PDB file of C-alpha atoms (C1' of nucleotides) in Angstrom:
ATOM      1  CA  UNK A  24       0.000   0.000   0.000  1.00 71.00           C
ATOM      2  CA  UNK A  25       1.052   3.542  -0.587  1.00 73.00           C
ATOM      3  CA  UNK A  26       1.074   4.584   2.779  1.00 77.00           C
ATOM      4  CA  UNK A  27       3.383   2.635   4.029  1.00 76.00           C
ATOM      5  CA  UNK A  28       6.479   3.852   6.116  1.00 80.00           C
ATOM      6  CA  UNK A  29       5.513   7.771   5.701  1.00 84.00           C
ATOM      7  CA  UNK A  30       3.158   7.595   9.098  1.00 90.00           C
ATOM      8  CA  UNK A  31       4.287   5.956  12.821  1.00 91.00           C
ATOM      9  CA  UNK A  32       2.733   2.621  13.289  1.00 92.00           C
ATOM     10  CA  UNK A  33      -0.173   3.746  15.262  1.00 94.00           C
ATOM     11  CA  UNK A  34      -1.137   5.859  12.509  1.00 94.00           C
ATOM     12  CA  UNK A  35      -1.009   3.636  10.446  1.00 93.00           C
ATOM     13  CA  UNK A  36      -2.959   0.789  11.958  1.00 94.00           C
ATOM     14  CA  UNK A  37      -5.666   3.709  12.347  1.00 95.00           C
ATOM     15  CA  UNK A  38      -5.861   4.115   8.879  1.00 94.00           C
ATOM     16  CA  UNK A  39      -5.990   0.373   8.259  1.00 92.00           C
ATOM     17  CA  UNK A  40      -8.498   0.177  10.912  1.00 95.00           C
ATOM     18  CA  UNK A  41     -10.655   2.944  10.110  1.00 95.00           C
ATOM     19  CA  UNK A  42     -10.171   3.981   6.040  1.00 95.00           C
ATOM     20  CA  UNK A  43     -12.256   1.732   3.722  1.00 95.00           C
ATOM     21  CA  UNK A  44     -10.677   1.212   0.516  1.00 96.00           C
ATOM     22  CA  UNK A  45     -12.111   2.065  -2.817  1.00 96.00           C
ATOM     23  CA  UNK A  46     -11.263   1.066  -6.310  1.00 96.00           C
ATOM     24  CA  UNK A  47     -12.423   3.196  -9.101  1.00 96.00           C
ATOM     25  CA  UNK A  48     -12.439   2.702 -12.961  1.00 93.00           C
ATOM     26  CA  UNK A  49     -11.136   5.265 -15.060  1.00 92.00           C
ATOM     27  CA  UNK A  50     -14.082   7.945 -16.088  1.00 92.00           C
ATOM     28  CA  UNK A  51     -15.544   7.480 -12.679  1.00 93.00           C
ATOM     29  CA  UNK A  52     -16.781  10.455 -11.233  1.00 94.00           C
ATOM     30  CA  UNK A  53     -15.255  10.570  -7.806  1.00 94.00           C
ATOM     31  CA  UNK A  54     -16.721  14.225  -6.401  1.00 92.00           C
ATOM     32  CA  UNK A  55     -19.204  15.674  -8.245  1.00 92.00           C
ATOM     33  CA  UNK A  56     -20.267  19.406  -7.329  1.00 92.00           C
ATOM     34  CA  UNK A  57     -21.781  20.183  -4.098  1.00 89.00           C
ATOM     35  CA  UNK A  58     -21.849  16.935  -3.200  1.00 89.00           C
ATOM     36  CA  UNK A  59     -21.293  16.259   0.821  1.00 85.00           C
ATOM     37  CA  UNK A  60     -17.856  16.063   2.191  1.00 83.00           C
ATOM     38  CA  UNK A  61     -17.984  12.434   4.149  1.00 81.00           C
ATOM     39  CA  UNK A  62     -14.214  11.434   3.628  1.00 86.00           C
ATOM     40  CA  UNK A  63     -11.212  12.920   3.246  1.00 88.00           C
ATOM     41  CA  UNK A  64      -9.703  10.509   0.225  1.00 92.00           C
ATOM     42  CA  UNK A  65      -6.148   9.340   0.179  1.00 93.00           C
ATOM     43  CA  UNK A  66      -5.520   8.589  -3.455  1.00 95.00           C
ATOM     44  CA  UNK A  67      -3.561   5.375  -3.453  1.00 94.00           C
ATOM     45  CA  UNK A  68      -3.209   4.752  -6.661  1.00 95.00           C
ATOM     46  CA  UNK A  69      -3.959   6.188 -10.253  1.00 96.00           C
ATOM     47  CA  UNK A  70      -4.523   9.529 -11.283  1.00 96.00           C
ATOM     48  CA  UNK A  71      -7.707  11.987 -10.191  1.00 96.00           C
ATOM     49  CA  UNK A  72      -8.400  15.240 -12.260  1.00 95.00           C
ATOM     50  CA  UNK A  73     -10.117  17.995 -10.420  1.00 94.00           C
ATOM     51  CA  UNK A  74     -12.160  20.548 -12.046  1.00 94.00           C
ATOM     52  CA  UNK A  75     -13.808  23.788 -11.436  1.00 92.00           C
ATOM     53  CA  UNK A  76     -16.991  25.375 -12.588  1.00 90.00           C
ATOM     54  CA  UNK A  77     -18.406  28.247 -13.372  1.00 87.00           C
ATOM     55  CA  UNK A  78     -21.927  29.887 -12.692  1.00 85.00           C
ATOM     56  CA  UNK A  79     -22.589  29.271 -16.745  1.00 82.00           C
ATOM     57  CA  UNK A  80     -21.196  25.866 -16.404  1.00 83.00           C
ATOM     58  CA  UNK A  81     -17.890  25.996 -17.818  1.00 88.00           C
ATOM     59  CA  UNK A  82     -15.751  23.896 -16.581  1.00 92.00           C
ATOM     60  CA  UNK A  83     -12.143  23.762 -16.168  1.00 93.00           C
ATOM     61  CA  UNK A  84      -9.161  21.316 -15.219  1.00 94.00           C
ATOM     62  CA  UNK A  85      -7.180  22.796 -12.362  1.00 92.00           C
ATOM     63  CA  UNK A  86      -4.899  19.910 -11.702  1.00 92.00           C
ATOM     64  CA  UNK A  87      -4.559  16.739 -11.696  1.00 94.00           C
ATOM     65  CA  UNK A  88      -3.758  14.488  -8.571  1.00 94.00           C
ATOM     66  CA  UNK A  89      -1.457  11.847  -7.872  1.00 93.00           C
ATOM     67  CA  UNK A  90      -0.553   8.868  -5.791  1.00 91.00           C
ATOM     68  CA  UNK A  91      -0.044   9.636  -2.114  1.00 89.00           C
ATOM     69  CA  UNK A  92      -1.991  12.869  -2.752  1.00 90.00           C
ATOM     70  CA  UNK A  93      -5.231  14.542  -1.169  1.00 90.00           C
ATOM     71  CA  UNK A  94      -7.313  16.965  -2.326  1.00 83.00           C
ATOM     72  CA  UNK A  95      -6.948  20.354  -0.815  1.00 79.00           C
ATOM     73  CA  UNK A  96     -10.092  21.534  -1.380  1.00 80.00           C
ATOM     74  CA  UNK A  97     -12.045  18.445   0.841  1.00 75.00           C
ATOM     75  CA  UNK A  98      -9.135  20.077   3.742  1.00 71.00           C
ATOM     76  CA  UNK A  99     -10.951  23.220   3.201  1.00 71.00           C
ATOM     77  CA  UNK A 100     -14.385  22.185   3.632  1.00 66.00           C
ATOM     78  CA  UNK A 101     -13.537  21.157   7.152  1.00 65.00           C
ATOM     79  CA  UNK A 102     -12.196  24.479   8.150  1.00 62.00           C
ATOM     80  CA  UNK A 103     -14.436  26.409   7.315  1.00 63.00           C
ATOM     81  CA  UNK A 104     -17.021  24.236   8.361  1.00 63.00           C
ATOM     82  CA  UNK A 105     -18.552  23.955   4.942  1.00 63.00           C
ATOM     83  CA  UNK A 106     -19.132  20.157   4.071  1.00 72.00           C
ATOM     84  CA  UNK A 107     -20.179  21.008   0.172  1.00 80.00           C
ATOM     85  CA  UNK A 108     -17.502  20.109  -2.569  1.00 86.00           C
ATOM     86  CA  UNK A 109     -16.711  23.097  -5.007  1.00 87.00           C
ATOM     87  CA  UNK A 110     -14.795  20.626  -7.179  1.00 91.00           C
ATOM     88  CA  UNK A 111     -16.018  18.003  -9.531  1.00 93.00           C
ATOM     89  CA  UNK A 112     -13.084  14.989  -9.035  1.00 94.00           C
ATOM     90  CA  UNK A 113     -12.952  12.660 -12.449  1.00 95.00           C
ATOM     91  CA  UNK A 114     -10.487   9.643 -12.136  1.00 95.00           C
ATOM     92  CA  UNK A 115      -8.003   9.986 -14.741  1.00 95.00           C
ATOM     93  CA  UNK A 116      -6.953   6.201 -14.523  1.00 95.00           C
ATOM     94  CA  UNK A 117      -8.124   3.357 -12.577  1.00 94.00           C
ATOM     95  CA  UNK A 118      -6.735   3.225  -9.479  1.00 96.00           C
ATOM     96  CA  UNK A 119      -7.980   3.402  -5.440  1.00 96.00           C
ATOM     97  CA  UNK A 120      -8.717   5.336  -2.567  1.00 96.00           C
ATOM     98  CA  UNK A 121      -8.395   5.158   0.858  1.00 95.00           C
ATOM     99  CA  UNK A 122     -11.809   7.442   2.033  1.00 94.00           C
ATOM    100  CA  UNK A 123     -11.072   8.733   5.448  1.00 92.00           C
ATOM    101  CA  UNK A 124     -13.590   9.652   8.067  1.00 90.00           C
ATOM    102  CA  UNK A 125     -14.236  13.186   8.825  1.00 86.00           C
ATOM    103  CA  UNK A 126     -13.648  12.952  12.672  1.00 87.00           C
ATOM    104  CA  UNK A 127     -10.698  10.739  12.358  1.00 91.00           C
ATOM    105  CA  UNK A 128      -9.325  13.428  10.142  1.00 87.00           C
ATOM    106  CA  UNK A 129      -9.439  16.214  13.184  1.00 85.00           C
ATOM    107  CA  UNK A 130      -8.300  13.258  15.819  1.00 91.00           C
ATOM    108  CA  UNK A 131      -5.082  12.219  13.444  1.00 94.00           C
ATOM    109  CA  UNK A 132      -4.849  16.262  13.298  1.00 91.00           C
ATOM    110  CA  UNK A 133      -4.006  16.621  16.641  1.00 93.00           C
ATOM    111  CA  UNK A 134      -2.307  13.456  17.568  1.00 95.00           C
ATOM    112  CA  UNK A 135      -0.192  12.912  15.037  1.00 95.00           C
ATOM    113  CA  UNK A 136       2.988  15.166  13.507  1.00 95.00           C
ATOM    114  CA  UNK A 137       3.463  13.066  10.453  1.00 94.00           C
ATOM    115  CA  UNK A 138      -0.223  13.335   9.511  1.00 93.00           C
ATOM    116  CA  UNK A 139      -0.049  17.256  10.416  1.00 92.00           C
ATOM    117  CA  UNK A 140       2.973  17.261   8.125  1.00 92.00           C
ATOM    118  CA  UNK A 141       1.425  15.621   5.507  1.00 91.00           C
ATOM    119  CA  UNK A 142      -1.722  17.381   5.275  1.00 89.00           C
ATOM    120  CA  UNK A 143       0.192  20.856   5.297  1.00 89.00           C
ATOM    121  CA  UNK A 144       2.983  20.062   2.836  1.00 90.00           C
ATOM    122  CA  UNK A 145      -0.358  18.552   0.352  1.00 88.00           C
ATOM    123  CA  UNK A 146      -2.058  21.729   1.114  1.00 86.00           C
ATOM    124  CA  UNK A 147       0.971  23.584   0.128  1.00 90.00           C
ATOM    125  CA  UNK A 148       1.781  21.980  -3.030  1.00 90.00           C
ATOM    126  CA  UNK A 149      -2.037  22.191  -3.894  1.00 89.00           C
ATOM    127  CA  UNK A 150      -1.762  25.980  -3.817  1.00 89.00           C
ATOM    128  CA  UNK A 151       1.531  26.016  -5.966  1.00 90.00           C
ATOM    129  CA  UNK A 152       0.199  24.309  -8.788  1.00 88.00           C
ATOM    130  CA  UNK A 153      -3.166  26.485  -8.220  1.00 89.00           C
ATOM    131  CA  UNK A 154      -0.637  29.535  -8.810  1.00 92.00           C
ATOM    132  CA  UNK A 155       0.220  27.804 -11.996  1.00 89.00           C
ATOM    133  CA  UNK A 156      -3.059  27.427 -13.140  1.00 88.00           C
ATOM    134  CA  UNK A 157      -3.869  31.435 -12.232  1.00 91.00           C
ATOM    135  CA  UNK A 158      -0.955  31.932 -13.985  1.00 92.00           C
ATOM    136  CA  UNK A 159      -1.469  30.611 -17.177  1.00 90.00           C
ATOM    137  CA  UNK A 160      -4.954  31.364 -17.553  1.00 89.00           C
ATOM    138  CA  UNK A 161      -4.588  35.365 -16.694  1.00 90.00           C
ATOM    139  CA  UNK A 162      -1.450  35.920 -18.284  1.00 90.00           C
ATOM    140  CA  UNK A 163      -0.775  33.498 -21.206  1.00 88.00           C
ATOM    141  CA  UNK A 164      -1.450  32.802 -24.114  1.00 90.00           C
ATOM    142  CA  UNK A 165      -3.758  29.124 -25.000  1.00 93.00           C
ATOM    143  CA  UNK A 166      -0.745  27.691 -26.805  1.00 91.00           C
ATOM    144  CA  UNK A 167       1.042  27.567 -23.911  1.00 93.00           C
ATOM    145  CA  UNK A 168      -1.165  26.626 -21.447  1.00 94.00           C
ATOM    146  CA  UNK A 169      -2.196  23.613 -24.058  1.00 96.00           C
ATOM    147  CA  UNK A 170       1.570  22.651 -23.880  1.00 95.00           C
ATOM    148  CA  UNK A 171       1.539  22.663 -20.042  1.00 94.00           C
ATOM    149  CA  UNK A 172      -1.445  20.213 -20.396  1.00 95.00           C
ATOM    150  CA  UNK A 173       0.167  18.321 -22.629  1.00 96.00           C
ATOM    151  CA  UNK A 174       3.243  18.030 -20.802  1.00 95.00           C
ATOM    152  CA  UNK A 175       1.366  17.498 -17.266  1.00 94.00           C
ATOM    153  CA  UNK A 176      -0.599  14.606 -18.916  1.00 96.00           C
ATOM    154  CA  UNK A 177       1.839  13.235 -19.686  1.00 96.00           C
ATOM    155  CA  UNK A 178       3.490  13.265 -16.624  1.00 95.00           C
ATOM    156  CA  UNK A 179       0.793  11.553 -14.640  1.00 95.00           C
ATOM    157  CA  UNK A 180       0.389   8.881 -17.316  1.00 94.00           C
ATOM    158  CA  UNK A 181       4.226   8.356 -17.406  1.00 94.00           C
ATOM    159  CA  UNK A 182       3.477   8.025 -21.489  1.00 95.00           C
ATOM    160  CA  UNK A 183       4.963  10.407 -24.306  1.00 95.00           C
ATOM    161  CA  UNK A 184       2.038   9.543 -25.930  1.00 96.00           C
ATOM    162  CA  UNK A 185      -1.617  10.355 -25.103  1.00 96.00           C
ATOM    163  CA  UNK A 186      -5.054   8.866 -26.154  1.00 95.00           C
ATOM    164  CA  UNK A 187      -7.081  12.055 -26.547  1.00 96.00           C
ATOM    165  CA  UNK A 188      -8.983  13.623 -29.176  1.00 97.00           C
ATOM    166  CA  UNK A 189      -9.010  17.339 -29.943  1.00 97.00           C
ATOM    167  CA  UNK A 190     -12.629  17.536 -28.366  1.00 96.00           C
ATOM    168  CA  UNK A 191     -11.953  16.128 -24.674  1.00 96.00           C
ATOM    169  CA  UNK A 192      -8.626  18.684 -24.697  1.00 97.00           C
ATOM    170  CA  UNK A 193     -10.988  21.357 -25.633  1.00 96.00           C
ATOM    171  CA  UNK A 194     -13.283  20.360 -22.635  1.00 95.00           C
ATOM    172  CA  UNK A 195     -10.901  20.135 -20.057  1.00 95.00           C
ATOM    173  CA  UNK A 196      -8.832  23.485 -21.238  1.00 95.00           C
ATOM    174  CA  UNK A 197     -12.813  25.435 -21.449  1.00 94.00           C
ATOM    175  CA  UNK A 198     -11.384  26.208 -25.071  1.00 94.00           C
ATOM    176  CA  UNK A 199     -13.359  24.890 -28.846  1.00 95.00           C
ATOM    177  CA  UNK A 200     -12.344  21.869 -30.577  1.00 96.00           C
ATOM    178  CA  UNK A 201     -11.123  23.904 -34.023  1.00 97.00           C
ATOM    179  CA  UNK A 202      -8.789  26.322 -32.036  1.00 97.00           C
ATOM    180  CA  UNK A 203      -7.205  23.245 -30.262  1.00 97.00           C
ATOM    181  CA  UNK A 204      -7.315  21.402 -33.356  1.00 97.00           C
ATOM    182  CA  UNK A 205      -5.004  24.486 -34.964  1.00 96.00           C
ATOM    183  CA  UNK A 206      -2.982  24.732 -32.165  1.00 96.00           C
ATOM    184  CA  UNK A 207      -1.943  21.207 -32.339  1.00 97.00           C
ATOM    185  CA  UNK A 208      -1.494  21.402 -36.325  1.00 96.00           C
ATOM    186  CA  UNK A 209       0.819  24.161 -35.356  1.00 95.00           C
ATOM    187  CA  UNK A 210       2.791  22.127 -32.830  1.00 95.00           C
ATOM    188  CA  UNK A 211       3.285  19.563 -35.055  1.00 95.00           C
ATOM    189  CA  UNK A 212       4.905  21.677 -37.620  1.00 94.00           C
ATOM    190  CA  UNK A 213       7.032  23.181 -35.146  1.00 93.00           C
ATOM    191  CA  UNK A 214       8.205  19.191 -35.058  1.00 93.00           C
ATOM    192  CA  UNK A 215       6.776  19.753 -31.000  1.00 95.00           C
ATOM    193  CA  UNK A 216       4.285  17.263 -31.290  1.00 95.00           C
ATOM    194  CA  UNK A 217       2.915  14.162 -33.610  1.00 95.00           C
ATOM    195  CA  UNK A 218      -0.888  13.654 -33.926  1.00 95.00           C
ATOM    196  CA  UNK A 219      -2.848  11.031 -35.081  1.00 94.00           C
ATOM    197  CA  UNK A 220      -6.600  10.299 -34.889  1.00 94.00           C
ATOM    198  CA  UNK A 221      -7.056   9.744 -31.198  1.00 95.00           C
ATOM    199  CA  UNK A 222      -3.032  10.239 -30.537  1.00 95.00           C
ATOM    200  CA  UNK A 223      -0.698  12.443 -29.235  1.00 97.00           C
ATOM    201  CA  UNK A 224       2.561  12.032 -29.083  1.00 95.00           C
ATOM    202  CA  UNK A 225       5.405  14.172 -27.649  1.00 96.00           C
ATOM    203  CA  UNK A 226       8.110  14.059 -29.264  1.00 92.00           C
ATOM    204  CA  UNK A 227      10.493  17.323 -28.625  1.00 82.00           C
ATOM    205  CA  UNK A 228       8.766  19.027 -25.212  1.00 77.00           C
TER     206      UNK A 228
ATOM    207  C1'  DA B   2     -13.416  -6.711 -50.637  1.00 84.91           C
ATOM    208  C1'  DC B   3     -16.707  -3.140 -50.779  1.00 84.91           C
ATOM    209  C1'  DA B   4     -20.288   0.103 -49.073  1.00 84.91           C
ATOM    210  C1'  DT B   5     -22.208   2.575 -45.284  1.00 84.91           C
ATOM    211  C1'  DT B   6     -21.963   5.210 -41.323  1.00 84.91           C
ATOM    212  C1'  DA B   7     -20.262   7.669 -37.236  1.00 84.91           C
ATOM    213  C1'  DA B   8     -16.573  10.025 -35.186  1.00 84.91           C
ATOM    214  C1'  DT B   9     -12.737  12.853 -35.581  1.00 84.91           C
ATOM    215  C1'  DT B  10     -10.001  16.277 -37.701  1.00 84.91           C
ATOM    216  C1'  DG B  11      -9.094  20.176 -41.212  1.00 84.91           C
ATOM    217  C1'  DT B  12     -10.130  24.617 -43.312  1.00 84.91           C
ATOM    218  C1'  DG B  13     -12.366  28.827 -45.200  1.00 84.91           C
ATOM    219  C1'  DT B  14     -15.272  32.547 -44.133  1.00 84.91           C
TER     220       DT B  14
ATOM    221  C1'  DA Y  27     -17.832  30.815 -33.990  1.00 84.91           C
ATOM    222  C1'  DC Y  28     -19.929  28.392 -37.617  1.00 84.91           C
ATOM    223  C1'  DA Y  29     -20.453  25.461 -41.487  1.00 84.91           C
ATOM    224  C1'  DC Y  30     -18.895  22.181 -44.239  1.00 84.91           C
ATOM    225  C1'  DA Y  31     -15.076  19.109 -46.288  1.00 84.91           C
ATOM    226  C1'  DA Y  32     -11.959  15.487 -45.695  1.00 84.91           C
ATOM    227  C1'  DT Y  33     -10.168  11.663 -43.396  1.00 84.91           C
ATOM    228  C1'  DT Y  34     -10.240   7.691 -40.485  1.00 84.91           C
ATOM    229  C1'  DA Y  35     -12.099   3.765 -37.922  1.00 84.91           C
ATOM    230  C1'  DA Y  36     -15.725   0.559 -37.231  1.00 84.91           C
ATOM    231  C1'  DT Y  37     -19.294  -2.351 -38.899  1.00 84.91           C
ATOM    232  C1'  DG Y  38     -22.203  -4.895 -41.842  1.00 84.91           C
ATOM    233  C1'  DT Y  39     -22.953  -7.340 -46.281  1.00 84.91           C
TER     234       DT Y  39
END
DNA sequence: ACATTAATTGTGT
DNA sequence: ACACAATTAATGT
């Protein structure tokens, strides 16, 4: 399990005592919007995407979380008190969580350094990337922020080449299918990028 | 092997 | 942004 050796034993015979461990399937909708905060998920294994929406319904990808990751935003909700997700989570891959209950969360809070640690430094790193994402959405330009997708998903997939069509980019980036489509064309003459129907591949990013 | 169709990608306005 | 053309993959005959 992923856990393993980052918590002291008593922690982690908690969490095997108390998590319950869920496998989902790749397309699975893990949070959707306002839905109520129950568990705090450890992601175990695989790869969750987490999204934001607007009041007309766009939606966009903020990041994309990995293995031995939370969610930031589920940390949130139990500050401020506020059990109602403002995230929509979509698994990426197949792969498991470890759901946490919301009480244990506060106990392991106090009790525990490692688990303090851990939910800090996630919180931390959460914000970072959310810098990233402000970033390239107020300041730059789409063809970069479609390389930085390109380059993050293929990070979490470890694979320099990506199953995607033009359409589901567009979704996740809020953008249209034909200015994707061009940006890509352009890419690929820059000698960036290779596509094929249902295929990206990476060659020189 | 060929025709039909749906999905995906390309392009001009 | 829209409309339409072209290409590709999948399926049936």
């Amino acid at each position: 399990m992923m856990f393993q050796g980052i918590f002291e034993e008593d922690l982690e015979k908690e969490i095997e005592q108390f998590a319950t461990h869920v496998e989902f399937d790749k397309g699975d909708e893990i949070i959707g919007y306002g839905e109520h905060m129950q568990f705090i998920p450890l992601l175990n294994e695989g790869v969750i995407k987490v999204f934001k929406e607007n009041k007309d319904g766009d939606e966009i990808l903020l990041y994309f979380l990995e293995q031995g990751e939370t969610c930031a935003f589920t940390l949130q909700c139990l500050q401020v008190g506020d059990f109602k997700s403002e995230i929509r989570a979509v698994a990426e891959t197949n792969g498991s969580i470890l759901k946490i209950p919301l009480h244990k969360m506060e106990d392991w809070m106090a009790k525990y350094t490692t688990w303090r640690q851990f939910i800090l430094a996630s919180y931390q790193s959460r914000i970072y990337e959310m810098l990233d994402v402000i970033d390239s959405i107020a300041f730059q330009n789409l063809d970069t922020r479609l390389i930085n997708y390109l380059k993050d998903k293929a990070m979490v997939n470890r694979s320099m080449t990506l199953e995607i069509t033009h359409q589901e980019i567009a979704d996740e980036l809020n953008s249209s299918r034909v200015v994707i489509s061009r940006l890509l064309k352009k890419l690929e003459n820059d000698h960036k990028i290779k596509v094929g129907r249902n295929l990206i591949e990476l060659t020189e990013l």
